[in-house]
Each structure stands twice: as C-alpha cells, then as structure tokens.
C-alpha cells in the first residue's frame, strides 16, 4: 500500500499518455515487493522537471521524446556509453546526484542480437533513438550504415558525432528502398503523421524494424507481405536495464512480456 515510505519513479516526455512504462514498472515493483510507485508526467519545461526530481527526491526517471538529448545538460554525470550516444533515457538519483544512462541501445541490441547484420542497413531518423540504434549496430560489429533523415543537417551532425567509430552514409529518400534492413527510429508514427516510407516500394525480402511498440507501420508491412519487427522487445529490455540500474534486480523477462502482451 502507498504510504509515507513509498518511493517515486516516473517517466517524463511529451506526449506521454500512451506510455506502457508505468504498467510494466509498477507490475515489477509489485512482483518483487518493492515499496515504490511509477507515474507518467507530461512535461513542458525539462529544466523545471529535473529540478523537481532533486527537490522531491524522486528515485529514478525514464526520459522520452523530445527530451532525451536536452536533459543531459541538467544532470550531474553521464555513463560513458550514453556520452557517446549523446542521449539518455534513464536517470538514477543517487543521494541527490543525478546520473544519466542509455538503456535504449541495450534494448535495441537485444532486438538485433540474432539477426544477420552483414547486409545493407538503413536507419530512418537522426534523433536520440537513432543514435542509440547506431551504437547498438556498432556493438554488433557493423562497420557502416546508411542514414536517411528529413532534415539533412541533423543526419550530418550524427555522422560527425560518431566519427570513425562507424561510417554513416547520408542517403536520399529514394535510396531507402535499396536496403535489406530498414530501421524506423523517427517519431513520425507516434506523432500521428503519415507513414515515413512507401511500403509498396520495399523489396519483399527486406526486413523492416520499427522501434515503436505495437507499431502500425509493422502491421501494415505484414499486410503487404513484408517481414517486420516492432519495438516490443526493445521496450522490454530497455525497461529491464533501467529497473536493474534502480533496484539491482534483474526482472523476469517472460513476466514482462505477459504484462505487456497479456498471458500467452
Ligand atoms: P528521439 O529521441 O525519439 O529520436 P527526436 O530526437 O525528436 O526523438 O528525433 C526524432 C526524429 O524523427 C528526427 O530524426 C526527426 O526528423 P528531423 O531531424 O527532420 O526533425 C524525425 N521525424 C519526426 N517526425 C517526422 C516526420 N513526420 N517525418 C519524417 N521524420 C520525422
């Protein structure tokens, strides 16, 4: 039961109302008997929100769209992998010091772990999520990737950021369709705009990955016979690593899938 000792964890972002993080983390707090609650806050001013975390002694945060990069300047330290990626999605409040981590890349790594990545790969988007996916491909041993982004300058910034670590080739929209693996990291679907790509132009042997859980794009791809993977696994594994950072507990992955998808 919630009482004066109950610890608070939260996710902040905008929009936030579709987040499944409260459902998953609250289920895990209950399963492991931790006196804590996890809430979602739609935030307009990230600086004020971070000050609130310190002021109220909130124990941990997830950070999502559009604050994953901007939030960094308000933290006390950043874990080394997150520093390379340039964005964070998890914060631990350690006796008043806010430490930033990126667990998105760990979630995406799990998604591509068993996939043959010795293929032409194109990433759509150049935000924080894109950087996390690029870093996961780098960890998988991929040496070069193609990037398409609506705003060329943002893709160029990402290319400079990764430097020699992994070669990023900036491509035009029409060249997306030449790739064997296409990864959508844009917020186009979440924000409700039209599809980022024309599914009819994709090669039927290509693999489409969308980092959004329960992705409409992946459902539409399946309807036209294209193999797809949505972001459910990435979501669950980023939460697994965040939960471990906060509590030292490695939660039961099968239980997490049941919480999100319902019992199988
Ligand atoms: P995140 O942290 O989730 O990556 P972000 O940093 O806001 O979020 O990045 C969102 C990405 O989605 C960007 O690459 C953005 O393109 P721009 O760099 O041109 O802004 C991309 N994006 C968002 N909405 C889009 C849309 N409707 N069509 C194409 N790209 C879109």
PDB file of C-alpha atoms and ligand atoms in Angstrom:
ATOM      1  CA  UNK A   1       0.000   0.000   0.000  1.00  0.00           C
ATOM      2  CA  UNK A   2       1.192   3.528  -0.727  1.00  0.00           C
ATOM      3  CA  UNK A   3       2.465   5.191   2.446  1.00  0.00           C
ATOM      4  CA  UNK A   4       4.978   7.768   3.672  1.00  0.00           C
ATOM      5  CA  UNK A   5       7.943   5.490   2.845  1.00  0.00           C
ATOM      6  CA  UNK A   6       6.854   4.804  -0.736  1.00  0.00           C
ATOM      7  CA  UNK A   7       9.489   5.770  -3.297  1.00  0.00           C
ATOM      8  CA  UNK A   8       8.555   7.546  -6.513  1.00  0.00           C
ATOM      9  CA  UNK A   9       9.813   6.721 -10.025  1.00  0.00           C
ATOM     10  CA  UNK A  10       8.465   8.337 -13.180  1.00  0.00           C
ATOM     11  CA  UNK A  11       8.644   8.820 -16.910  1.00  0.00           C
ATOM     12  CA  UNK A  12       8.689  12.303 -18.395  1.00  0.00           C
ATOM     13  CA  UNK A  13       8.079  13.299 -22.006  1.00  0.00           C
ATOM     14  CA  UNK A  14       5.582  14.891 -24.348  1.00  0.00           C
ATOM     15  CA  UNK A  15       3.308  13.223 -25.413  1.00  0.00           C
ATOM     16  CA  UNK A  16       3.242  10.598 -22.666  1.00  0.00           C
ATOM     17  CA  UNK A  17      -0.298   9.275 -22.419  1.00  0.00           C
ATOM     18  CA  UNK A  18       0.386   6.117 -24.486  1.00  0.00           C
ATOM     19  CA  UNK A  19       3.407   5.043 -22.422  1.00  0.00           C
ATOM     20  CA  UNK A  20       3.409   1.427 -21.204  1.00  0.00           C
ATOM     21  CA  UNK A  21       6.272   2.094 -18.783  1.00  0.00           C
ATOM     22  CA  UNK A  22       4.022   2.697 -15.726  1.00  0.00           C
ATOM     23  CA  UNK A  23       2.227  -0.610 -16.354  1.00  0.00           C
ATOM     24  CA  UNK A  24       5.464  -2.571 -16.631  1.00  0.00           C
ATOM     25  CA  UNK A  25       7.450  -0.985 -13.798  1.00  0.00           C
ATOM     26  CA  UNK A  26       4.522  -0.991 -11.356  1.00  0.00           C
ATOM     27  CA  UNK A  27       3.957  -4.691 -12.120  1.00  0.00           C
ATOM     28  CA  UNK A  28       7.617  -5.359 -11.344  1.00  0.00           C
ATOM     29  CA  UNK A  29       7.605  -3.316  -8.124  1.00  0.00           C
ATOM     30  CA  UNK A  30       4.660  -5.430  -7.015  1.00  0.00           C
ATOM     31  CA  UNK A  31       6.232  -8.727  -8.118  1.00  0.00           C
ATOM     32  CA  UNK A  32       9.456  -8.030  -6.219  1.00  0.00           C
ATOM     33  CA  UNK A  33       7.781  -6.461  -3.145  1.00  0.00           C
ATOM     34  CA  UNK A  34       9.343  -3.033  -3.606  1.00  0.00           C
ATOM     35  CA  UNK A  35       7.556  -0.147  -1.880  1.00  0.00           C
ATOM     36  CA  UNK A  36       7.570   2.158  -4.899  1.00  0.00           C
ATOM     37  CA  UNK A  37       5.236   3.635  -7.459  1.00  0.00           C
ATOM     38  CA  UNK A  38       5.896   4.693 -11.073  1.00  0.00           C
ATOM     39  CA  UNK A  39       3.946   7.558 -12.674  1.00  0.00           C
ATOM     40  CA  UNK A  40       3.932   9.368 -16.021  1.00  0.00           C
ATOM     41  CA  UNK A  41       4.291  13.144 -16.297  1.00  0.00           C
ATOM     42  CA  UNK A  42       3.727  15.183 -19.425  1.00  0.00           C
ATOM     43  CA  UNK A  43       6.348  17.890 -19.207  1.00  0.00           C
ATOM     44  CA  UNK A  44       6.814  21.214 -20.975  1.00  0.00           C
ATOM     45  CA  UNK A  45       9.923  22.522 -19.262  1.00  0.00           C
ATOM     46  CA  UNK A  46      12.661  19.922 -18.818  1.00  0.00           C
ATOM     47  CA  UNK A  47      14.832  22.118 -16.570  1.00  0.00           C
ATOM     48  CA  UNK A  48      11.997  22.588 -14.076  1.00  0.00           C
ATOM     49  CA  UNK A  49      11.173  18.887 -14.236  1.00  0.00           C
ATOM     50  CA  UNK A  50      14.751  17.883 -13.377  1.00  0.00           C
ATOM     51  CA  UNK A  51      14.862  20.400 -10.540  1.00  0.00           C
ATOM     52  CA  UNK A  52      11.655  18.786  -9.274  1.00  0.00           C
ATOM     53  CA  UNK A  53      13.314  15.359  -9.287  1.00  0.00           C
ATOM     54  CA  UNK A  54      16.051  16.676  -6.998  1.00  0.00           C
ATOM     55  CA  UNK A  55      13.667  18.752  -4.914  1.00  0.00           C
ATOM     56  CA  UNK A  56      11.256  15.892  -4.269  1.00  0.00           C
ATOM     57  CA  UNK A  57      13.879  13.143  -4.047  1.00  0.00           C
ATOM     58  CA  UNK A  58      12.337  11.142  -6.908  1.00  0.00           C
ATOM     59  CA  UNK A  59      14.458   7.979  -7.073  1.00  0.00           C
ATOM     60  CA  UNK A  60      14.581   7.356 -10.790  1.00  0.00           C
ATOM     61  CA  UNK A  61      13.285   8.614 -14.101  1.00  0.00           C
ATOM     62  CA  UNK A  62      12.810   7.491 -17.638  1.00  0.00           C
ATOM     63  CA  UNK A  63      13.054  10.256 -20.185  1.00  0.00           C
ATOM     64  CA  UNK A  64      11.425  10.058 -23.569  1.00  0.00           C
ATOM     65  CA  UNK A  65      10.633  12.161 -26.620  1.00  0.00           C
ATOM     66  CA  UNK A  66      11.555  15.018 -27.064  1.00  0.00           C
ATOM     67  CA  UNK A  67      13.938  15.431 -24.093  1.00  0.00           C
ATOM     68  CA  UNK A  68      16.482  12.622 -24.411  1.00  0.00           C
ATOM     69  CA  UNK A  69      19.263  14.918 -25.625  1.00  0.00           C
ATOM     70  CA  UNK A  70      18.355  18.183 -23.920  1.00  0.00           C
ATOM     71  CA  UNK A  71      18.073  16.633 -20.456  1.00  0.00           C
ATOM     72  CA  UNK A  72      21.791  15.799 -20.381  1.00  0.00           C
ATOM     73  CA  UNK A  73      22.880  19.337 -19.538  1.00  0.00           C
ATOM     74  CA  UNK A  74      20.870  19.244 -16.311  1.00  0.00           C
ATOM     75  CA  UNK A  75      22.442  16.023 -14.976  1.00  0.00           C
ATOM     76  CA  UNK A  76      25.448  15.590 -12.680  1.00  0.00           C
ATOM     77  CA  UNK A  77      27.126  12.815 -14.660  1.00  0.00           C
ATOM     78  CA  UNK A  78      26.607  10.616 -17.710  1.00  0.00           C
ATOM     79  CA  UNK A  79      27.634   6.992 -18.106  1.00  0.00           C
ATOM     80  CA  UNK A  80      30.300   6.543 -20.796  1.00  0.00           C
ATOM     81  CA  UNK A  81      28.201   4.720 -23.438  1.00  0.00           C
ATOM     82  CA  UNK A  82      25.423   7.301 -23.076  1.00  0.00           C
ATOM     83  CA  UNK A  83      28.027  10.008 -23.609  1.00  0.00           C
ATOM     84  CA  UNK A  84      28.987   8.532 -26.993  1.00  0.00           C
ATOM     85  CA  UNK A  85      25.327   8.150 -27.977  1.00  0.00           C
ATOM     86  CA  UNK A  86      24.631  11.706 -26.836  1.00  0.00           C
ATOM     87  CA  UNK A  87      21.266  10.912 -25.301  1.00  0.00           C
ATOM     88  CA  UNK A  88      19.884   9.274 -22.187  1.00  0.00           C
ATOM     89  CA  UNK A  89      16.604   7.596 -21.307  1.00  0.00           C
ATOM     90  CA  UNK A  90      17.244   6.619 -17.676  1.00  0.00           C
ATOM     91  CA  UNK A  91      18.235   8.662 -14.633  1.00  0.00           C
ATOM     92  CA  UNK A  92      19.203   7.382 -11.212  1.00  0.00           C
ATOM     93  CA  UNK A  93      19.016   9.712  -8.250  1.00  0.00           C
ATOM     94  CA  UNK A  94      21.966   8.662  -6.123  1.00  0.00           C
ATOM     95  CA  UNK A  95      21.789  10.618  -2.853  1.00  0.00           C
ATOM     96  CA  UNK A  96      20.890  13.787  -4.724  1.00  0.00           C
ATOM     97  CA  UNK A  97      23.278  13.329  -7.681  1.00  0.00           C
ATOM     98  CA  UNK A  98      21.502  12.618 -10.970  1.00  0.00           C
ATOM     99  CA  UNK A  99      23.275  10.014 -13.132  1.00  0.00           C
ATOM    100  CA  UNK A 100      22.238   9.513 -16.762  1.00  0.00           C
ATOM    101  CA  UNK A 101      22.247   6.207 -18.649  1.00  0.00           C
ATOM    102  CA  UNK A 102      21.162   4.991 -22.079  1.00  0.00           C
ATOM    103  CA  UNK A 103      19.334   1.666 -21.936  1.00  0.00           C
ATOM    104  CA  UNK A 104      17.658   2.127 -25.350  1.00  0.00           C
ATOM    105  CA  UNK A 105      20.767   0.862 -27.089  1.00  0.00           C
ATOM    106  CA  UNK A 106      20.772  -2.250 -24.876  1.00  0.00           C
ATOM    107  CA  UNK A 107      17.131  -2.838 -25.788  1.00  0.00           C
ATOM    108  CA  UNK A 108      17.847  -2.443 -29.490  1.00  0.00           C
ATOM    109  CA  UNK A 109      20.929  -4.658 -29.220  1.00  0.00           C
ATOM    110  CA  UNK A 110      18.673  -7.416 -27.912  1.00  0.00           C
ATOM    111  CA  UNK A 111      16.373  -6.875 -30.933  1.00  0.00           C
ATOM    112  CA  UNK A 112      19.205  -7.345 -33.477  1.00  0.00           C
ATOM    113  CA  UNK A 113      21.231  -9.892 -31.485  1.00  0.00           C
ATOM    114  CA  UNK A 114      20.125 -12.882 -33.557  1.00  0.00           C
ATOM    115  CA  UNK A 115      19.742 -11.060 -36.883  1.00  0.00           C
ATOM    116  CA  UNK A 116      22.359 -11.354 -39.619  1.00  0.00           C
ATOM    117  CA  UNK A 117      23.581  -7.759 -39.911  1.00  0.00           C
ATOM    118  CA  UNK A 118      26.042  -8.480 -42.710  1.00  0.00           C
ATOM    119  CA  UNK A 119      23.605  -6.692 -45.040  1.00  0.00           C
ATOM    120  CA  UNK A 120      22.823  -3.205 -46.309  1.00  0.00           C
ATOM    121  CA  UNK A 121      21.179  -1.359 -43.424  1.00  0.00           C
ATOM    122  CA  UNK A 122      19.345   1.948 -43.490  1.00  0.00           C
ATOM    123  CA  UNK A 123      18.279   3.914 -40.430  1.00  0.00           C
ATOM    124  CA  UNK A 124      15.465   6.432 -40.777  1.00  0.00           C
ATOM    125  CA  UNK A 125      15.788   9.421 -38.456  1.00  0.00           C
ATOM    126  CA  UNK A 126      18.593  11.232 -36.695  1.00  0.00           C
ATOM    127  CA  UNK A 127      17.394  11.851 -33.151  1.00  0.00           C
ATOM    128  CA  UNK A 128      18.404  10.280 -29.877  1.00  0.00           C
ATOM    129  CA  UNK A 129      16.726   6.967 -30.708  1.00  0.00           C
ATOM    130  CA  UNK A 130      18.603   6.802 -33.989  1.00  0.00           C
ATOM    131  CA  UNK A 131      21.915   7.341 -32.169  1.00  0.00           C
ATOM    132  CA  UNK A 132      21.098   4.504 -29.737  1.00  0.00           C
ATOM    133  CA  UNK A 133      20.351   2.123 -32.643  1.00  0.00           C
ATOM    134  CA  UNK A 134      23.539   3.135 -34.472  1.00  0.00           C
ATOM    135  CA  UNK A 135      25.543   2.433 -31.335  1.00  0.00           C
ATOM    136  CA  UNK A 136      23.888  -0.996 -30.981  1.00  0.00           C
ATOM    137  CA  UNK A 137      24.825  -1.833 -34.597  1.00  0.00           C
ATOM    138  CA  UNK A 138      28.372  -0.701 -33.832  1.00  0.00           C
ATOM    139  CA  UNK A 139      28.411  -3.038 -30.811  1.00  0.00           C
ATOM    140  CA  UNK A 140      27.179  -5.820 -33.115  1.00  0.00           C
ATOM    141  CA  UNK A 141      30.260  -5.253 -35.292  1.00  0.00           C
ATOM    142  CA  UNK A 142      28.639  -3.327 -38.163  1.00  0.00           C
ATOM    143  CA  UNK A 143      31.189  -1.025 -39.804  1.00  0.00           C
ATOM    144  CA  UNK A 144      28.950   1.138 -41.990  1.00  0.00           C
ATOM    145  CA  UNK A 145      25.297   2.204 -42.135  1.00  0.00           C
ATOM    146  CA  UNK A 146      23.063   4.293 -44.388  1.00  0.00           C
ATOM    147  CA  UNK A 147      21.056   7.103 -42.823  1.00  0.00           C
ATOM    148  CA  UNK A 148      18.058   8.924 -44.233  1.00  0.00           C
ATOM    149  CA  UNK A 149      16.635  11.905 -42.382  1.00  0.00           C
ATOM    150  CA  UNK A 150      14.061  14.540 -43.337  1.00  0.00           C
ATOM    151  CA  UNK A 151      16.466  17.252 -42.146  1.00  0.00           C
ATOM    152  CA  UNK A 152      19.854  16.606 -43.726  1.00  0.00           C
ATOM    153  CA  UNK A 153      21.713  18.805 -41.225  1.00  0.00           C
ATOM    154  CA  UNK A 154      20.619  16.594 -38.300  1.00  0.00           C
ATOM    155  CA  UNK A 155      21.883  13.480 -40.060  1.00  0.00           C
ATOM    156  CA  UNK A 156      25.154  15.263 -40.748  1.00  0.00           C
ATOM    157  CA  UNK A 157      25.512  16.133 -37.050  1.00  0.00           C
ATOM    158  CA  UNK A 158      25.065  12.445 -36.215  1.00  0.00           C
ATOM    159  CA  UNK A 159      27.721  11.486 -38.770  1.00  0.00           C
ATOM    160  CA  UNK A 160      30.181  13.917 -37.173  1.00  0.00           C
ATOM    161  CA  UNK A 161      29.245  12.684 -33.699  1.00  0.00           C
ATOM    162  CA  UNK A 162      30.100   9.051 -34.488  1.00  0.00           C
ATOM    163  CA  UNK A 163      33.258   9.980 -36.420  1.00  0.00           C
ATOM    164  CA  UNK A 164      35.468   6.957 -37.027  1.00  0.00           C
ATOM    165  CA  UNK A 165      33.509   4.650 -34.729  1.00  0.00           C
ATOM    166  CA  UNK A 166      31.111   3.688 -37.528  1.00  0.00           C
ATOM    167  CA  UNK A 167      30.767   5.112 -41.058  1.00  0.00           C
ATOM    168  CA  UNK A 168      27.412   6.793 -41.666  1.00  0.00           C
ATOM    169  CA  UNK A 169      26.470   7.333 -45.329  1.00  0.00           C
ATOM    170  CA  UNK A 170      23.822  10.017 -45.732  1.00  0.00           C
ATOM    171  CA  UNK A 171      21.356   8.924 -48.402  1.00  0.00           C
ATOM    172  CA  UNK A 172      18.351  10.353 -50.229  1.00  0.00           C
ATOM    173  CA  UNK A 173      14.806   9.168 -49.640  1.00  0.00           C
ATOM    174  CA  UNK A 174      14.618   7.232 -52.924  1.00  0.00           C
ATOM    175  CA  UNK A 175      17.655   5.138 -51.908  1.00  0.00           C
ATOM    176  CA  UNK A 176      15.990   3.793 -48.733  1.00  0.00           C
ATOM    177  CA  UNK A 177      14.391   1.056 -50.825  1.00  0.00           C
ATOM    178  CA  UNK A 178      17.753  -0.429 -51.925  1.00  0.00           C
ATOM    179  CA  UNK A 179      18.494  -1.612 -48.374  1.00  0.00           C
ATOM    180  CA  UNK A 180      17.926  -5.094 -46.940  1.00  0.00           C
ATOM    181  CA  UNK A 181      17.295  -3.962 -43.363  1.00  0.00           C
ATOM    182  CA  UNK A 182      15.392  -0.727 -42.703  1.00  0.00           C
ATOM    183  CA  UNK A 183      15.028   0.633 -39.180  1.00  0.00           C
ATOM    184  CA  UNK A 184      12.488   3.336 -38.437  1.00  0.00           C
ATOM    185  CA  UNK A 185      13.605   5.439 -35.474  1.00  0.00           C
ATOM    186  CA  UNK A 186      11.541   8.519 -36.364  1.00  0.00           C
ATOM    187  CA  UNK A 187       8.670   9.724 -34.277  1.00  0.00           C
ATOM    188  CA  UNK A 188       6.520  10.069 -37.432  1.00  0.00           C
ATOM    189  CA  UNK A 189       4.164   7.218 -36.399  1.00  0.00           C
ATOM    190  CA  UNK A 190       3.917   8.230 -32.745  1.00  0.00           C
ATOM    191  CA  UNK A 191       3.127  11.816 -33.642  1.00  0.00           C
ATOM    192  CA  UNK A 192       0.366  10.623 -35.945  1.00  0.00           C
ATOM    193  CA  UNK A 193       1.649  11.847 -39.294  1.00  0.00           C
ATOM    194  CA  UNK A 194       1.673   9.781 -42.476  1.00  0.00           C
ATOM    195  CA  UNK A 195       3.939   6.783 -42.982  1.00  0.00           C
ATOM    196  CA  UNK A 196       7.603   7.607 -43.269  1.00  0.00           C
ATOM    197  CA  UNK A 197       8.089   5.179 -46.185  1.00  0.00           C
ATOM    198  CA  UNK A 198       6.072   3.720 -49.035  1.00  0.00           C
ATOM    199  CA  UNK A 199       5.757   0.037 -48.123  1.00  0.00           C
ATOM    200  CA  UNK A 200       4.935  -0.868 -51.722  1.00  0.00           C
ATOM    201  CA  UNK A 201       8.424   0.204 -52.787  1.00  0.00           C
ATOM    202  CA  UNK A 202      10.200  -2.078 -50.304  1.00  0.00           C
ATOM    203  CA  UNK A 203      11.784  -5.272 -51.565  1.00  0.00           C
ATOM    204  CA  UNK A 204       9.665  -8.229 -50.395  1.00  0.00           C
ATOM    205  CA  UNK A 205      12.800  -9.846 -48.903  1.00  0.00           C
ATOM    206  CA  UNK A 206      13.689  -6.831 -46.819  1.00  0.00           C
ATOM    207  CA  UNK A 207      13.312  -6.660 -43.060  1.00  0.00           C
ATOM    208  CA  UNK A 208      11.576  -3.654 -41.548  1.00  0.00           C
ATOM    209  CA  UNK A 209      12.217  -2.820 -37.887  1.00  0.00           C
ATOM    210  CA  UNK A 210      10.249  -0.122 -36.105  1.00  0.00           C
ATOM    211  CA  UNK A 211      11.368   0.861 -32.611  1.00  0.00           C
ATOM    212  CA  UNK A 212       7.787   1.796 -31.702  1.00  0.00           C
ATOM    213  CA  UNK A 213       5.958  -0.888 -29.745  1.00  0.00           C
ATOM    214  CA  UNK A 214       2.711  -2.132 -31.295  1.00  0.00           C
ATOM    215  CA  UNK A 215       3.760  -0.273 -34.446  1.00  0.00           C
ATOM    216  CA  UNK A 216       1.068   0.458 -37.048  1.00  0.00           C
ATOM    217  CA  UNK A 217       3.787   0.530 -39.704  1.00  0.00           C
ATOM    218  CA  UNK A 218       4.769  -3.067 -38.925  1.00  0.00           C
ATOM    219  CA  UNK A 219       1.127  -4.171 -39.035  1.00  0.00           C
ATOM    220  CA  UNK A 220       0.733  -2.536 -42.445  1.00  0.00           C
ATOM    221  CA  UNK A 221       4.001  -4.129 -43.615  1.00  0.00           C
ATOM    222  CA  UNK A 222       2.745  -7.580 -42.604  1.00  0.00           C
ATOM    223  CA  UNK A 223      -0.407  -6.950 -44.639  1.00  0.00           C
ATOM    224  CA  UNK A 224       1.704  -6.461 -47.792  1.00  0.00           C
ATOM    225  CA  UNK A 225       3.947  -9.459 -47.036  1.00  0.00           C
ATOM    226  CA  UNK A 226       6.980  -7.703 -45.565  1.00  0.00           C
ATOM    227  CA  UNK A 227       8.785  -9.166 -42.610  1.00  0.00           C
ATOM    228  CA  UNK A 228       8.756  -6.796 -39.663  1.00  0.00           C
ATOM    229  CA  UNK A 229       9.777  -6.467 -36.037  1.00  0.00           C
ATOM    230  CA  UNK A 230       8.183  -3.907 -33.770  1.00  0.00           C
ATOM    231  CA  UNK A 231       9.659  -2.284 -30.677  1.00  0.00           C
ATOM    232  CA  UNK A 232       8.156  -4.548 -28.007  1.00  0.00           C
ATOM    233  CA  UNK A 233      11.417  -6.378 -27.304  1.00  0.00           C
ATOM    234  CA  UNK A 234      13.403  -3.129 -27.300  1.00  0.00           C
ATOM    235  CA  UNK A 235      10.878  -1.601 -24.925  1.00  0.00           C
ATOM    236  CA  UNK A 236      11.014  -4.528 -22.520  1.00  0.00           C
ATOM    237  CA  UNK A 237      14.798  -4.753 -22.492  1.00  0.00           C
ATOM    238  CA  UNK A 238      15.345  -1.006 -22.042  1.00  0.00           C
ATOM    239  CA  UNK A 239      12.991  -1.268 -19.043  1.00  0.00           C
ATOM    240  CA  UNK A 240      14.835  -4.379 -17.787  1.00  0.00           C
ATOM    241  CA  UNK A 241      18.131  -2.465 -17.735  1.00  0.00           C
ATOM    242  CA  UNK A 242      16.567   0.670 -16.207  1.00  0.00           C
ATOM    243  CA  UNK A 243      14.975  -1.443 -13.446  1.00  0.00           C
ATOM    244  CA  UNK A 244      18.335  -3.094 -12.781  1.00  0.00           C
ATOM    245  CA  UNK A 245      20.072   0.297 -12.529  1.00  0.00           C
ATOM    246  CA  UNK A 246      17.494   1.470  -9.980  1.00  0.00           C
ATOM    247  CA  UNK A 247      16.986  -1.678  -7.908  1.00  0.00           C
ATOM    248  CA  UNK A 248      19.834  -4.123  -8.733  1.00  0.00           C
ATOM    249  CA  UNK A 249      17.087  -6.630  -9.622  1.00  0.00           C
ATOM    250  CA  UNK A 250      17.102  -8.447 -12.990  1.00  0.00           C
ATOM    251  CA  UNK A 251      13.385  -8.781 -13.619  1.00  0.00           C
ATOM    252  CA  UNK A 252      11.713 -11.811 -15.170  1.00  0.00           C
ATOM    253  CA  UNK A 253      11.613 -11.129 -18.936  1.00  0.00           C
ATOM    254  CA  UNK A 254       8.802 -13.635 -19.588  1.00  0.00           C
ATOM    255  CA  UNK A 255       6.687 -11.949 -16.952  1.00  0.00           C
ATOM    256  CA  UNK A 256       7.398  -8.596 -18.626  1.00  0.00           C
ATOM    257  CA  UNK A 257       6.114  -9.923 -21.976  1.00  0.00           C
ATOM    258  CA  UNK A 258       2.977 -11.186 -20.201  1.00  0.00           C
ATOM    259  CA  UNK A 259       2.398  -7.802 -18.591  1.00  0.00           C
ATOM    260  CA  UNK A 260       2.677  -6.060 -21.963  1.00  0.00           C
ATOM    261  CA  UNK A 261       1.075  -8.608 -24.308  1.00  0.00           C
ATOM    262  CA  UNK A 262      -1.205 -10.449 -21.881  1.00  0.00           C
ATOM    263  CA  UNK A 263      -0.698 -14.134 -20.889  1.00  0.00           C
ATOM    264  CA  UNK A 264       0.197 -16.363 -23.861  1.00  0.00           C
TER     265      UNK A 264
HETATM  266  P1  LIG B   1      14.072  10.570 -30.441  1.00  0.00           P
HETATM  267  O1  LIG B   1      14.798  10.911 -29.199  1.00  0.00           O
HETATM  268  O2  LIG B   1      12.918   9.615 -30.218  1.00  0.00           O
HETATM  269  O3  LIG B   1      14.955  10.090 -31.538  1.00  0.00           O
HETATM  270  P2  LIG B   1      13.986  13.184 -31.631  1.00  0.00           P
HETATM  271  O4  LIG B   1      15.344  13.464 -31.137  1.00  0.00           O
HETATM  272  O5  LIG B   1      12.933  14.247 -31.506  1.00  0.00           O
HETATM  273  O6  LIG B   1      13.349  11.914 -30.914  1.00  0.00           O
HETATM  274  O7  LIG B   1      14.098  12.713 -33.164  1.00  0.00           O
HETATM  275  C1  LIG B   1      13.004  12.409 -33.920  1.00  0.00           C
HETATM  276  C2  LIG B   1      13.418  12.005 -35.329  1.00  0.00           C
HETATM  277  O8  LIG B   1      12.233  11.710 -36.060  1.00  0.00           O
HETATM  278  C3  LIG B   1      14.153  13.091 -36.105  1.00  0.00           C
HETATM  279  O9  LIG B   1      15.103  12.491 -36.951  1.00  0.00           O
HETATM  280  C4  LIG B   1      13.029  13.720 -36.927  1.00  0.00           C
HETATM  281  O10 LIG B   1      13.445  14.304 -38.125  1.00  0.00           O
HETATM  282  P3  LIG B   1      14.070  15.795 -38.172  1.00  0.00           P
HETATM  283  O11 LIG B   1      15.518  15.659 -37.785  1.00  0.00           O
HETATM  284  O12 LIG B   1      13.857  16.210 -39.560  1.00  0.00           O
HETATM  285  O13 LIG B   1      13.258  16.593 -37.168  1.00  0.00           O
HETATM  286  C5  LIG B   1      12.204  12.503 -37.238  1.00  0.00           C
HETATM  287  N1  LIG B   1      10.809  12.815 -37.554  1.00  0.00           N
HETATM  288  C6  LIG B   1       9.843  13.216 -36.691  1.00  0.00           C
HETATM  289  N2  LIG B   1       8.668  13.364 -37.341  1.00  0.00           N
HETATM  290  C7  LIG B   1       8.888  13.061 -38.640  1.00  0.00           C
HETATM  291  C8  LIG B   1       8.065  13.009 -39.818  1.00  0.00           C
HETATM  292  N3  LIG B   1       6.772  13.315 -39.779  1.00  0.00           N
HETATM  293  N4  LIG B   1       8.665  12.643 -40.978  1.00  0.00           N
HETATM  294  C9  LIG B   1       9.972  12.332 -41.017  1.00  0.00           C
HETATM  295  N5  LIG B   1      10.804  12.350 -39.953  1.00  0.00           N
HETATM  296  C10 LIG B   1      10.268  12.710 -38.777  1.00  0.00           C
END
